[in-house]
Coordinates of C-alpha atoms in Angstrom, one line a residue:
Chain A
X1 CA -17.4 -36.3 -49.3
X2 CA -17.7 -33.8 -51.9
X3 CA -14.1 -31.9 -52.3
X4 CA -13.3 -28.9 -54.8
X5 CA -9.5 -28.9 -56.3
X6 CA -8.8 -25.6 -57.8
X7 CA -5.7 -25.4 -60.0
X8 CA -6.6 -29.2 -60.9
X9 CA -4.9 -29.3 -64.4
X10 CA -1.5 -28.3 -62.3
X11 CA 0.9 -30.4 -61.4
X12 CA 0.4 -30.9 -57.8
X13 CA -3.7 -30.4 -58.5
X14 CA -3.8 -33.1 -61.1
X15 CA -1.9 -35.2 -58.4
X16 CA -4.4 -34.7 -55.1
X17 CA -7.3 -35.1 -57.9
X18 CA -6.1 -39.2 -58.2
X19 CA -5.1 -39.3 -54.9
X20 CA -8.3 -37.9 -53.4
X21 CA -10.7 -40.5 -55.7
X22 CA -8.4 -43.0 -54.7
X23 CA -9.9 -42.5 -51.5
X24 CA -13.6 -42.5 -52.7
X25 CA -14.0 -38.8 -52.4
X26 CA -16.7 -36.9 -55.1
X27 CA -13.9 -34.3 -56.7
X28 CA -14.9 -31.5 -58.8
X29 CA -11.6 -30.2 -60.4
X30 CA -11.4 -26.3 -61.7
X31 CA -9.1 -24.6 -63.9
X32 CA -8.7 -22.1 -66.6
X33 CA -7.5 -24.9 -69.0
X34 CA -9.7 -25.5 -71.8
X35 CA -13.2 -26.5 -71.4
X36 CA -14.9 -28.9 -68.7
X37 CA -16.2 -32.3 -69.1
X38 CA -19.4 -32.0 -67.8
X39 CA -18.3 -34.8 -65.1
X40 CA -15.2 -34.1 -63.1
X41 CA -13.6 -31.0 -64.4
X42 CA -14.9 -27.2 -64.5
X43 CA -13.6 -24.6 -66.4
X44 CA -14.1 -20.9 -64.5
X45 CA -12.5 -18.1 -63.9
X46 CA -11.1 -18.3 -59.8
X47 CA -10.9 -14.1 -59.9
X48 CA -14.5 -13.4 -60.2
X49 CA -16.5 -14.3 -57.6
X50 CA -19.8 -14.9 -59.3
X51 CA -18.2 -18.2 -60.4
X52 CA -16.8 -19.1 -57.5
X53 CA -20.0 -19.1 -55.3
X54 CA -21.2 -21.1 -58.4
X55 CA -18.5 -23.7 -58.4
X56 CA -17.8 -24.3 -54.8
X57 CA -21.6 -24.8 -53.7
X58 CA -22.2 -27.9 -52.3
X59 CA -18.7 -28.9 -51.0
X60 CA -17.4 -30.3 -48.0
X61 CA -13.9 -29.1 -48.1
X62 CA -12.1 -27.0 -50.9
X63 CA -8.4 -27.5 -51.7
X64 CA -7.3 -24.4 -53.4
X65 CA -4.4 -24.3 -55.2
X66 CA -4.8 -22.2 -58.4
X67 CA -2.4 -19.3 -58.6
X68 CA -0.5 -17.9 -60.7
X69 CA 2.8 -20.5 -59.8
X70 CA 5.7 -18.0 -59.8
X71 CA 6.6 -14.3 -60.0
X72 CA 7.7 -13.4 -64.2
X73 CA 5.0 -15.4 -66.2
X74 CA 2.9 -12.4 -65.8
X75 CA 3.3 -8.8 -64.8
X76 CA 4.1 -8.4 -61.3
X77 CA 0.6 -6.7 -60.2
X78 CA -1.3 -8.9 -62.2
X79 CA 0.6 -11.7 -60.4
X80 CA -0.4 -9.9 -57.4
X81 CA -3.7 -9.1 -57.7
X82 CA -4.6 -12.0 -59.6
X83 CA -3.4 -14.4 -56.5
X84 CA -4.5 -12.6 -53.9
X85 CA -8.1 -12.0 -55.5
X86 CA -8.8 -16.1 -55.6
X87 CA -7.2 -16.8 -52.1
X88 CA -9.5 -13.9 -50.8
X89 CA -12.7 -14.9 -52.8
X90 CA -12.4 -18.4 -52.4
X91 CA -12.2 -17.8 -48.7
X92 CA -15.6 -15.2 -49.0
X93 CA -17.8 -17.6 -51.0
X94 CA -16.6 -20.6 -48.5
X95 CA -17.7 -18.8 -45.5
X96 CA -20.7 -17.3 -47.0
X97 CA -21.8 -20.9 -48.5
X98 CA -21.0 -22.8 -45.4
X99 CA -18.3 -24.5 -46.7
X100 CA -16.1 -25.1 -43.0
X101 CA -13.1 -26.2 -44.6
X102 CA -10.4 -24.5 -46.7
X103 CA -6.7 -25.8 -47.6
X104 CA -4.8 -23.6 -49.4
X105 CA -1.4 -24.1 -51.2
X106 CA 1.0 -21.5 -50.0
X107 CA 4.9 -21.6 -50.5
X108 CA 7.9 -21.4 -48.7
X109 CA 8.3 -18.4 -50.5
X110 CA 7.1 -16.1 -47.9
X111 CA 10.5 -16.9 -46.2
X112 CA 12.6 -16.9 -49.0
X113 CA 12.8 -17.0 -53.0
X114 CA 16.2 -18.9 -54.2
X115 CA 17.4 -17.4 -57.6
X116 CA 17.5 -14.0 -57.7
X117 CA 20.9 -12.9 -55.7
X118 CA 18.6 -11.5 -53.1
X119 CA 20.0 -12.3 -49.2
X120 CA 17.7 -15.1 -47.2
X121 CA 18.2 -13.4 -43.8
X122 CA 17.1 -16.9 -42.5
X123 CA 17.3 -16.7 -38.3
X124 CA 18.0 -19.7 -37.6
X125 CA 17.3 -23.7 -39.2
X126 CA 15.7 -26.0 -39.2
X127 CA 13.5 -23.5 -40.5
X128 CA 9.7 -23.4 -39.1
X129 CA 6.2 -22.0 -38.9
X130 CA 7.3 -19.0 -36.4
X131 CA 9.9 -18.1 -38.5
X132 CA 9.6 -14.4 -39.5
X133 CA 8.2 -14.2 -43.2
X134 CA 10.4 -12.2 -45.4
X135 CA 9.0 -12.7 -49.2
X136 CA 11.2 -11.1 -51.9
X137 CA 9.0 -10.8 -54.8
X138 CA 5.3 -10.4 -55.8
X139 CA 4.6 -14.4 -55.3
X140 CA 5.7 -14.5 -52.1
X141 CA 3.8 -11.6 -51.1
X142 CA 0.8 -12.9 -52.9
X143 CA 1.0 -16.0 -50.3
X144 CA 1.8 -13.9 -47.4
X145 CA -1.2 -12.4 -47.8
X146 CA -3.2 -15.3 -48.6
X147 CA -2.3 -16.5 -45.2
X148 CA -3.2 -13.7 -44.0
X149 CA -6.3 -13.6 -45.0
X150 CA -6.9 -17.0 -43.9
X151 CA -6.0 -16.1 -40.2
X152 CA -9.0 -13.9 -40.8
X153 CA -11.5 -16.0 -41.6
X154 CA -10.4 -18.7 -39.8
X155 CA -10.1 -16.8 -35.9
X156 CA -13.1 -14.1 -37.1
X157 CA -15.5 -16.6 -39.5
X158 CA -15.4 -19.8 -37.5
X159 CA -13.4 -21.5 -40.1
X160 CA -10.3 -24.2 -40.7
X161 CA -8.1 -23.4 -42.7
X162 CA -4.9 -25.0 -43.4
X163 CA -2.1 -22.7 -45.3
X164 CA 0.4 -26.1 -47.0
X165 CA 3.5 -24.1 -47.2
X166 CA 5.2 -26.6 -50.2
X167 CA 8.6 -26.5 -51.0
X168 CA 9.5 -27.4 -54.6
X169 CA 7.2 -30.2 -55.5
X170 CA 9.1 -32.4 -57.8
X171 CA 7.3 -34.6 -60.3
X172 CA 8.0 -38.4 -60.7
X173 CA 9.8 -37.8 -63.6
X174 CA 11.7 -34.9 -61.4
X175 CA 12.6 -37.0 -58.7
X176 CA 14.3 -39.5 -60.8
X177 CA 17.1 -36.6 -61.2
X178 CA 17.5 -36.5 -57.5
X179 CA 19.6 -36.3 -55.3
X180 CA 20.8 -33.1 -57.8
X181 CA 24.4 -32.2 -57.7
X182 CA 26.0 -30.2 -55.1
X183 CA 24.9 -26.3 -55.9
X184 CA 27.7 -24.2 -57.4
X185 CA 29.9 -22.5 -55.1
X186 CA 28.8 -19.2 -56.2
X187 CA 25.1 -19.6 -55.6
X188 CA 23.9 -17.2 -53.6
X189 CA 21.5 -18.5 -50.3
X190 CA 20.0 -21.6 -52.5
X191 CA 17.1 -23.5 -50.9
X192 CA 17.7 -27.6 -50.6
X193 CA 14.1 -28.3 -50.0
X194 CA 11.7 -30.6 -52.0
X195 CA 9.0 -32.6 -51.6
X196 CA 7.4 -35.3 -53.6
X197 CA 4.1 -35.0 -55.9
X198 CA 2.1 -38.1 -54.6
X199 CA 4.0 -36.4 -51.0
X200 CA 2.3 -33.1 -51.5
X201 CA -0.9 -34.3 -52.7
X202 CA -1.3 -36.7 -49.9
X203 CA -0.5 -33.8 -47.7
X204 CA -3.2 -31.6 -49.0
X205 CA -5.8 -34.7 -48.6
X206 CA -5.1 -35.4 -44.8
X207 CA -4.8 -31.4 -44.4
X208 CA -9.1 -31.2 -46.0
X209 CA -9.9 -34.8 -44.0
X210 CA -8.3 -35.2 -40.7
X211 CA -10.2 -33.9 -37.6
X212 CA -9.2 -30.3 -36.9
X213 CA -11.3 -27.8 -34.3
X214 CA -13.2 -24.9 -35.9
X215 CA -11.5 -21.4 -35.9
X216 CA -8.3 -22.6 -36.4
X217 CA -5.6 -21.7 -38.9
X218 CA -3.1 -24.0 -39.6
X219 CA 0.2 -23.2 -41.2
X220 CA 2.5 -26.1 -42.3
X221 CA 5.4 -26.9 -44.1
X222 CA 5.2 -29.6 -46.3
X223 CA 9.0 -31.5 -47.5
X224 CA 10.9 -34.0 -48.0
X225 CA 12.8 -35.2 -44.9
X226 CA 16.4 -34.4 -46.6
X227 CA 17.9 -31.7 -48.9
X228 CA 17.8 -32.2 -53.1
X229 CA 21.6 -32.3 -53.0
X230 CA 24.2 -35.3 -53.2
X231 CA 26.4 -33.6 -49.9
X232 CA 25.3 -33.7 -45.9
X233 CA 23.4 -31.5 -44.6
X234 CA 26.3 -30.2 -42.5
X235 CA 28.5 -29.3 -45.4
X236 CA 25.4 -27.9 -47.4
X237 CA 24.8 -25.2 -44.3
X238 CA 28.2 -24.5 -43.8
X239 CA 29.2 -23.7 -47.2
X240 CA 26.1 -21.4 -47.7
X241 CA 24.9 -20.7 -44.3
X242 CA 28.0 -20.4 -42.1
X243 CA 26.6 -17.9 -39.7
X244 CA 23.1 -19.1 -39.5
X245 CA 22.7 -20.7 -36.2
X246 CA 21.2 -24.3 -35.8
X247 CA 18.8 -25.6 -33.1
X248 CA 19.2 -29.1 -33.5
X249 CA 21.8 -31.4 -34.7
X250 CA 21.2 -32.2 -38.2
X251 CA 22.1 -35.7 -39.6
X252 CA 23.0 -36.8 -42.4
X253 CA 21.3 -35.7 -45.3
X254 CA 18.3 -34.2 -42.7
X255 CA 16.0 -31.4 -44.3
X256 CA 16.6 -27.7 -41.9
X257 CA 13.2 -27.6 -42.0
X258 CA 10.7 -28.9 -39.3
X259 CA 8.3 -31.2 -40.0
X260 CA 6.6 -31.1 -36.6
X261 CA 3.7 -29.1 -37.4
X262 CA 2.3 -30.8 -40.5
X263 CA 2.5 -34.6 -38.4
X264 CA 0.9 -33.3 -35.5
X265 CA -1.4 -31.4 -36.5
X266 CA -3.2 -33.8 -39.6
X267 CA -1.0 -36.4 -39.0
X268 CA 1.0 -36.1 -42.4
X269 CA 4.6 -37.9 -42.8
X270 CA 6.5 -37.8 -46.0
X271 CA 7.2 -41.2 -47.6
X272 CA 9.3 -40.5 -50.2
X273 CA 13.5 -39.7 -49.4
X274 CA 15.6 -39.1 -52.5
X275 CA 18.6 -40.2 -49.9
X276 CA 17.0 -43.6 -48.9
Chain B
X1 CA -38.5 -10.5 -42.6
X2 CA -35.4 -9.6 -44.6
X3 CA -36.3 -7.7 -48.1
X4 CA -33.6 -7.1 -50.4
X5 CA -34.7 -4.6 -52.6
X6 CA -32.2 -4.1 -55.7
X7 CA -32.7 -0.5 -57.6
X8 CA -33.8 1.1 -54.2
X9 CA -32.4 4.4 -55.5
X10 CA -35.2 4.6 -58.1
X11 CA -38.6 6.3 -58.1
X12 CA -40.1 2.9 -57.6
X13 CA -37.5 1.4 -55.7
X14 CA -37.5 4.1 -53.0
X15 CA -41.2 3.8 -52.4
X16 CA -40.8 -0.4 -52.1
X17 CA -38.3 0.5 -49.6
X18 CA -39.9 2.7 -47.6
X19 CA -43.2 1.0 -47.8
X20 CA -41.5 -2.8 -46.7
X21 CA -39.9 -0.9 -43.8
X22 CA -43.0 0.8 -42.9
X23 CA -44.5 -2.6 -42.8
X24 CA -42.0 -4.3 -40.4
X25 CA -39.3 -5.4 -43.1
X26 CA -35.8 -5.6 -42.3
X27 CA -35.0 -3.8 -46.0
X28 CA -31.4 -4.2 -47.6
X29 CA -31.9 -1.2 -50.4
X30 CA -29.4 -1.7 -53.4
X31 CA -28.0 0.1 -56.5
X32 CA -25.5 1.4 -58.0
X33 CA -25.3 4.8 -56.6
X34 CA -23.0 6.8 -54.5
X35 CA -21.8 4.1 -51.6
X36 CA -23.5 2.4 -48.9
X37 CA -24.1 3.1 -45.1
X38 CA -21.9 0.6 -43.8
X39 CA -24.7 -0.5 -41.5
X40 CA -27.0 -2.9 -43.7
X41 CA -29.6 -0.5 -45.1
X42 CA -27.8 0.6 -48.2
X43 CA -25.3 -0.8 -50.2
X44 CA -23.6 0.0 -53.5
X45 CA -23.2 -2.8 -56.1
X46 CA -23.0 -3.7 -59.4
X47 CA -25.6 -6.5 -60.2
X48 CA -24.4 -7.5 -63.5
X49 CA -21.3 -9.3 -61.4
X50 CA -22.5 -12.5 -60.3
X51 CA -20.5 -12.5 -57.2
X52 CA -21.6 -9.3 -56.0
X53 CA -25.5 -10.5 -56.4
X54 CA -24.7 -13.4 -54.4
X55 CA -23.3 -11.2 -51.9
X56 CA -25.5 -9.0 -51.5
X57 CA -28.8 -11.1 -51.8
X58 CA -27.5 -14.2 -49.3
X59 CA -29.9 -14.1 -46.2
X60 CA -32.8 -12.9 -47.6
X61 CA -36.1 -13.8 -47.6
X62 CA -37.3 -12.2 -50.3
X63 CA -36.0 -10.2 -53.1
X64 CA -37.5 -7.7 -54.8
X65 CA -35.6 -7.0 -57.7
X66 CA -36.0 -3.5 -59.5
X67 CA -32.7 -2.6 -60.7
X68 CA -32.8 -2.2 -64.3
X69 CA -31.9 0.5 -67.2
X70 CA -35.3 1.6 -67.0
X71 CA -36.3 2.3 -70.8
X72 CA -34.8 2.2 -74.4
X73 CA -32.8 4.8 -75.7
X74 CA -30.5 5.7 -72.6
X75 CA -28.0 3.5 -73.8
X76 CA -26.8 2.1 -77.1
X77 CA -29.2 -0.9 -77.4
X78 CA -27.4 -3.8 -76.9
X79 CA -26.1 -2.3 -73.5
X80 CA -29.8 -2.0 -72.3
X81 CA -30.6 -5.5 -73.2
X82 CA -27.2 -7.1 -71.9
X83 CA -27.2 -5.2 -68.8
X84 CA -30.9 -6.3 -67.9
X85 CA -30.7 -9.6 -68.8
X86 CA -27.7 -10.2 -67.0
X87 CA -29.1 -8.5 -63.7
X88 CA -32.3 -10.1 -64.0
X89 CA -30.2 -14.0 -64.1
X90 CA -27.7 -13.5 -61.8
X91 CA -30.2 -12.6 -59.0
X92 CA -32.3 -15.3 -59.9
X93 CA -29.4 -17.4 -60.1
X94 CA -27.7 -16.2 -56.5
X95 CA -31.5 -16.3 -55.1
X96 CA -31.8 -20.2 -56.2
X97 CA -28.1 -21.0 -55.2
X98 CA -28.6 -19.4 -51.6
X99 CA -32.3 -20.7 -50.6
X100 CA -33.8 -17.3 -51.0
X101 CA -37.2 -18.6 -51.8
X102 CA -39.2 -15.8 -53.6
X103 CA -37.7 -13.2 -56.1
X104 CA -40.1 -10.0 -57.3
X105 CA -39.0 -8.7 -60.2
X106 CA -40.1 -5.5 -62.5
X107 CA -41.3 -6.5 -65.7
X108 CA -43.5 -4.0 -67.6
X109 CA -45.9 -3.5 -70.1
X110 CA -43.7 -2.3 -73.0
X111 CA -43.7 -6.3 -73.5
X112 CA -47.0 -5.9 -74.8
X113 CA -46.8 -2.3 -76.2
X114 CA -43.5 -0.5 -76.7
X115 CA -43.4 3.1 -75.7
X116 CA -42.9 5.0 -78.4
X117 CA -44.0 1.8 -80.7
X118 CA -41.8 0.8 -83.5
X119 CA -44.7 -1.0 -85.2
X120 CA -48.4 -0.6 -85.4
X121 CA -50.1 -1.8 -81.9
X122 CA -52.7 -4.3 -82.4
X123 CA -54.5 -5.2 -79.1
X124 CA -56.8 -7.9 -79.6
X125 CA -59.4 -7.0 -76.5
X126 CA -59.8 -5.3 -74.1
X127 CA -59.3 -5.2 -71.4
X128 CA -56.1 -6.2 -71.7
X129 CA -54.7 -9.2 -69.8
X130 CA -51.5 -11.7 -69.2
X131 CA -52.8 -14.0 -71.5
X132 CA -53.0 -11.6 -74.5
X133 CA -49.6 -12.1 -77.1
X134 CA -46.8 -10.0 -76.4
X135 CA -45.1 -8.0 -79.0
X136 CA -41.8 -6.7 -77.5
X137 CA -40.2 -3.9 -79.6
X138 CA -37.5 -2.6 -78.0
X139 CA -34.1 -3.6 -76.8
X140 CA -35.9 -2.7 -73.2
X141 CA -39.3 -4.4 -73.9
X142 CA -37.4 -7.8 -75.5
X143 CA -34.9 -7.6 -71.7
X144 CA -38.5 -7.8 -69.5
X145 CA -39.8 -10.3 -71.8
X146 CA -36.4 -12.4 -71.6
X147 CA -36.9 -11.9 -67.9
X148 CA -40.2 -13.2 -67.8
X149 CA -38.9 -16.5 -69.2
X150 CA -35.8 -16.6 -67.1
X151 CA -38.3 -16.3 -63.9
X152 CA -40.6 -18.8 -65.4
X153 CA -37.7 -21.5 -65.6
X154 CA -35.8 -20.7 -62.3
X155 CA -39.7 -21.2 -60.6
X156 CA -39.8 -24.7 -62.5
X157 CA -36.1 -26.0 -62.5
X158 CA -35.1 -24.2 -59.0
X159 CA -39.0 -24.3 -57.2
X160 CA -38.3 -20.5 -56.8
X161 CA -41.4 -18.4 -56.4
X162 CA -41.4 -15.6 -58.5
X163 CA -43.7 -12.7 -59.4
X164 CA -42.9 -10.7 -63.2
X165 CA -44.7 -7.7 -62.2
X166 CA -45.4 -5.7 -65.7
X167 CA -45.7 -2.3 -64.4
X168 CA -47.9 0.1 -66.0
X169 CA -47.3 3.7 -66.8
X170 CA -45.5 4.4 -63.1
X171 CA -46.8 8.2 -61.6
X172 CA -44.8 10.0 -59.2
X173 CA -45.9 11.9 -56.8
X174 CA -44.4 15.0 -58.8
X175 CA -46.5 14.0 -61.7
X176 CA -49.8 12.9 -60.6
X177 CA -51.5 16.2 -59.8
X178 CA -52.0 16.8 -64.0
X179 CA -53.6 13.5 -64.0
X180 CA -55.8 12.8 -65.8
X181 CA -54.5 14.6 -68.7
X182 CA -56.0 14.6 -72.9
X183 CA -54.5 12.4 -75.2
X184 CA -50.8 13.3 -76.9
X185 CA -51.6 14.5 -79.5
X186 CA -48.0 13.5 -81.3
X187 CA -49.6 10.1 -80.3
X188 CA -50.9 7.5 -82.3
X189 CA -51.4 5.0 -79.9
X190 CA -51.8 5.9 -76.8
X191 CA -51.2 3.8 -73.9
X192 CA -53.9 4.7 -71.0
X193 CA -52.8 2.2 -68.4
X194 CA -51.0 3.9 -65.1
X195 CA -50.6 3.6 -61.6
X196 CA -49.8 5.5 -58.4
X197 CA -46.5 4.8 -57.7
X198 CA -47.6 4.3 -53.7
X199 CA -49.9 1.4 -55.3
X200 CA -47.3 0.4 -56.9
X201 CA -44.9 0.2 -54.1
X202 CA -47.1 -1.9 -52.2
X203 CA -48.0 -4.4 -55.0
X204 CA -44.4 -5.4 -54.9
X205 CA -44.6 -5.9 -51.1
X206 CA -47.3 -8.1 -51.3
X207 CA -46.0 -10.1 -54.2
X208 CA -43.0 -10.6 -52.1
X209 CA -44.7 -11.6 -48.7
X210 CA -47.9 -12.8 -49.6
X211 CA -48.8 -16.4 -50.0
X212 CA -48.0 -17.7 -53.0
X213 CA -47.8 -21.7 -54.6
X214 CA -43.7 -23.1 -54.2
X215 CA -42.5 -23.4 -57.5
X216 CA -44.9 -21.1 -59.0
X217 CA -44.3 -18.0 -61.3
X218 CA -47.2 -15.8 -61.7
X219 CA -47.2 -13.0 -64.2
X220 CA -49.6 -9.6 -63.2
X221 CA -50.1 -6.8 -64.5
X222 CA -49.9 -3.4 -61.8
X223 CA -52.7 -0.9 -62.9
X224 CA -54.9 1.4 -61.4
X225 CA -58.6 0.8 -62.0
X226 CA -59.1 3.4 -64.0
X227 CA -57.3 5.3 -67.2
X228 CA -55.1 8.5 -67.0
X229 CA -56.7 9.7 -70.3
X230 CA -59.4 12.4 -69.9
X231 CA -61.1 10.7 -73.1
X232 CA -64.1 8.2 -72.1
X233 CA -62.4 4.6 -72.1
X234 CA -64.9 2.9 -74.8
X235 CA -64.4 6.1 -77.5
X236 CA -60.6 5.9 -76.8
X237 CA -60.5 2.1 -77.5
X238 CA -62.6 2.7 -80.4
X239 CA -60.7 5.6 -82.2
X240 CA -57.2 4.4 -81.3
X241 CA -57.7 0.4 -81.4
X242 CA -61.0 -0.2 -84.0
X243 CA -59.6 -3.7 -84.4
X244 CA -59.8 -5.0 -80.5
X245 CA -62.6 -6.7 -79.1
X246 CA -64.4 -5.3 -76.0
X247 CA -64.6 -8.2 -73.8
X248 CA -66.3 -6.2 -70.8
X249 CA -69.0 -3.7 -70.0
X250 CA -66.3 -0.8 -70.1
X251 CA -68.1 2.5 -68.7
X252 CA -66.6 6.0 -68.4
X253 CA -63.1 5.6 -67.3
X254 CA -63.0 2.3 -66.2
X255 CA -59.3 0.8 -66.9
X256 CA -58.8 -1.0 -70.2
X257 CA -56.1 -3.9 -68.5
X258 CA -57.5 -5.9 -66.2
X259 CA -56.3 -6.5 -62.2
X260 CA -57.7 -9.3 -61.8
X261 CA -54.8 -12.0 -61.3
X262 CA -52.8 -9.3 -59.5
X263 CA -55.6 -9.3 -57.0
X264 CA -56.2 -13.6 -57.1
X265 CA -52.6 -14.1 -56.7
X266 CA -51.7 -12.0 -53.9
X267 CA -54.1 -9.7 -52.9
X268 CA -53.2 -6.4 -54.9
X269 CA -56.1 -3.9 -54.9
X270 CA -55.0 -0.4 -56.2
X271 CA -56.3 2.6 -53.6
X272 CA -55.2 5.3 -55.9
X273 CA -57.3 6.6 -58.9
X274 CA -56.3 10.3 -60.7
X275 CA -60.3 10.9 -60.6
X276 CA -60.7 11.0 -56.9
X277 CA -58.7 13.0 -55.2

């Protein structure tokens, strides 16, 4: 099986790159980082089409994940445009090459962005798939539309597509920090969610692998099964979230996110628990 | 039978188009002008993007690929050469990546003879053929020979078959009723080679559709049978060309470039001649 990681020099991209040759996949990784090595690793340019049809020929499943990662490393239109141009392309040359497969990395972002004193809005936890997107800056809106376009090609092309809506993927050497401390009290709408490289790579393999119908768009989250901070769940929502109201009786240190979708649909569970 | 036909805004490429579809073809007609029809007959795009070629050629059987800057001197030089080098590859390229089988392309004659020439001409016989040396001078006459190797190795690393077609002096319809006309006389070498650009139109149908080996690349010139010059063929070679050998039993007018592998290859017999009309 022959399966195309863009973003592959990234730290979630470097980590389904091992994980998928671990399980005797043929992996071509792509990037813009330096120069290819004429074995496993391409250098092109994700933007411009030409290359793509070039790159992704021959593949039985892509797993797209190059973006630019967060709003402010570039200008906002160029972060824009830039992100949306791949998703979009990536998607054209796959349907036009035959390619049936396509897992893209979106973000929880088109819900919510942490940091930047902006209102979440959120209706209701544990947060899931139906929840109305609401993304507050050019990143977010850049996956919005990415999943958008994937609805698109997946219900109009014949395709499947699965949108991984990751939380904060932490590294190994970031999850040895965890569980962090309790956010300040002055943080406005923080998000508690992570989820674990090796987690989120694994994640991204069963989404490309596992036995999915044809014109279907899948949209997951992908986390941990319990918040980033040393405090319950309970006193984590009702300190920042007193008046959001809660379907289900959280325990513990239980993520307000579901899981549900992600395990049913391509049978992913998260192994690693910063909480035990 | 799906034609893509790149440059179908041109003199040339209008013709092919209307010729293929006259013939049966299901024609795709491309350039880069104005905007296309939204229903699969025209489309605007710029070929020197890869991922555009791809798009546009993908489902074709055959492409016949004109689009070109179409002489020196309309463009600073290095534009002209870039710009036709890269169309010429990335079709090739999109047409080996996507199966399309059999890619037509426009070479010319200026590989052999550029027009004005930079340099003395010095044909070696007559009447000129493929096999004679080619002397590019031009930014435009060194992009169609480039081409010609770039077809030759997609047909023997990609088992494309491909056709360089080195057109001759092209007529229009506007032009050909002052055919045949005297020699320039600003002209020290004149080039007497032409063709109708109806002939011409159907010679890149039938190097698209005809028969041809897998893997092969076949290089033919596209010339009437006949010369456009109003001087007798023989005294014209003599007093313009004194050095090159007559290798036939030239009479009258009779062409000084030879059809010969045009017509072996695939069939191409010109039905236009400026002396009978």
């Amino acid at each position: 099986m022959r399966i195309i990681v863009t973003g592959s020099k990234g730290k979630l991209g470097s980590a389904v790159v091992a994980y998928a040759r671990a399980q005797g996949a043929d992996v071509l990784g792509v990037d813009v980082v330096g120069a290819g090595d004429r074995r496993g690793y391409m250098c092109a340019d994700l933007t411009n089409l030409g290359q793509l049809y070039d790159v992704l020929r021959g593949a039985d499943a892509i797993i797209h994940l190059a973006a630019v990662p967060r709003a402010g490393e570039f200008t906002a239109a160029r972060t824009l445009v830039s992100n949306v141009s791949s998703a979009y392309n990536i998607l054209l040359a796959a349907h036009h090459l035959g390619i049936g497969r396509v897992v893209a990395a979106s973000s929880i972002q088109v819900l919510h962005r942490a940091g930047h004193h902006i209102r979440a809005h959120f209706r209701y936890f544990p947060l899931d798939e139906d929840h109305p997107a609401d993304p507050k800056d050019e990143y977010g809106l850049s996956k919005l539309m990415a999943e958008q376009a994937a609805q698109m090609f997946a219900r109009h092309y014949g395709m499947t597509i699965v949108s991984l809506r990751y939380v904060w993927v932490c590294s190994a050497e970031e999850w040895a920090t965890l569980p962090h401390p309790p956010p300040h009290a002055a943080a406005v709408d923080p998000l508690p969610f992570y989820v674990h490289v090796e987690d989120a790579a694994r994640a991204a393999w069963l989404a490309a692998t596992a036995a999915l119908p044809p014109a279907t768009h899948v949209v997951a989250f992908i986390a941990a099964p319990d918040i980033r901070f040393d405090m319950t769940t309970a006193e984590f929502l009702q300190r920042f979230y007193p008046h959001v109201p809660r379907r289900s009786v959280l325990h513990d240190h239980d993520a307000p996110i579901s899981l549900i979708r992600a395990r049913q649909a391509f049978g992913f569970v998260p192994h690693y628990a910063c909480h035990g | 039978m799906k034609i893509v036909v790149t440059g179908s805004k041109g003199n040339i490429g209008s013709a092919v188009v209307d010729y293929a579809r006259s013939q049966g073809a299901h024609v795709l007609g491309v350039d880069n002008v104005g905007r296309g029809d939204g229903l699969g007959n025209y489309i605007a795009a710029d070929l020197t993007d890869l991922g555009s070629c791809y798009d546009v050629v993908r489902g074709a059987d055959a492409i016949i690929n004109l689009a070109a800057i179409p002489d020196s001197k309309m463009f600073p030089n290095a534009q002209t050469f870039m710009t036709n080098v890269a169309i010429t590859y990335n079709v090739f390229l999109a047409a080996a990546h996507l199966g399309v089988g059999r890619v037509v392309w426009a070479s010319s004659i200026q590989v052999n003879h550029t027009v004005p020439p930079h340099r003395p001409v010095r044909y070696r016989y007559f009447p000129l053929d493929e096999d004679h040396p080619v002397d590019p001078q031009s930014d435009y006459a060194l992009s169609k020979y480039v081409g010609e190797v770039i077809a030759d190795a997609f047909a023997r690393d990609f088992g494309l078959t491909t056709v360089s077609l080195r057109f001759t002096d092209v007529v229009t319809l506007q032009r050909w009723p002052t055919l045949p006309a005297p020699v320039d006389p600003g002209t020290q070498y004149p080039l007497p080679h032409y063709v109708h650009i109806h002939d011409c139109a159907r010679a890149c149908y039938l190097a698209a559709t005809a028969p041809l080996p897998p893997g092969s690349h076949t290089v033919a010139f596209i010339a009437a049978r006949d010369t456009h010059i109003d001087m007798p063929s023989r005294e014209l070679a003599q007093r313009y060309y004194p050095d090159a050998e007559l290798r036939a039993d030239i009479q009258d007018h009779d062409a000084l470039i030879s059809g010969k592998r045009a017509e072996a290859a695939f069939g191409f017999v010109p039905q236009f001649s400026c002396r009978s009309r």
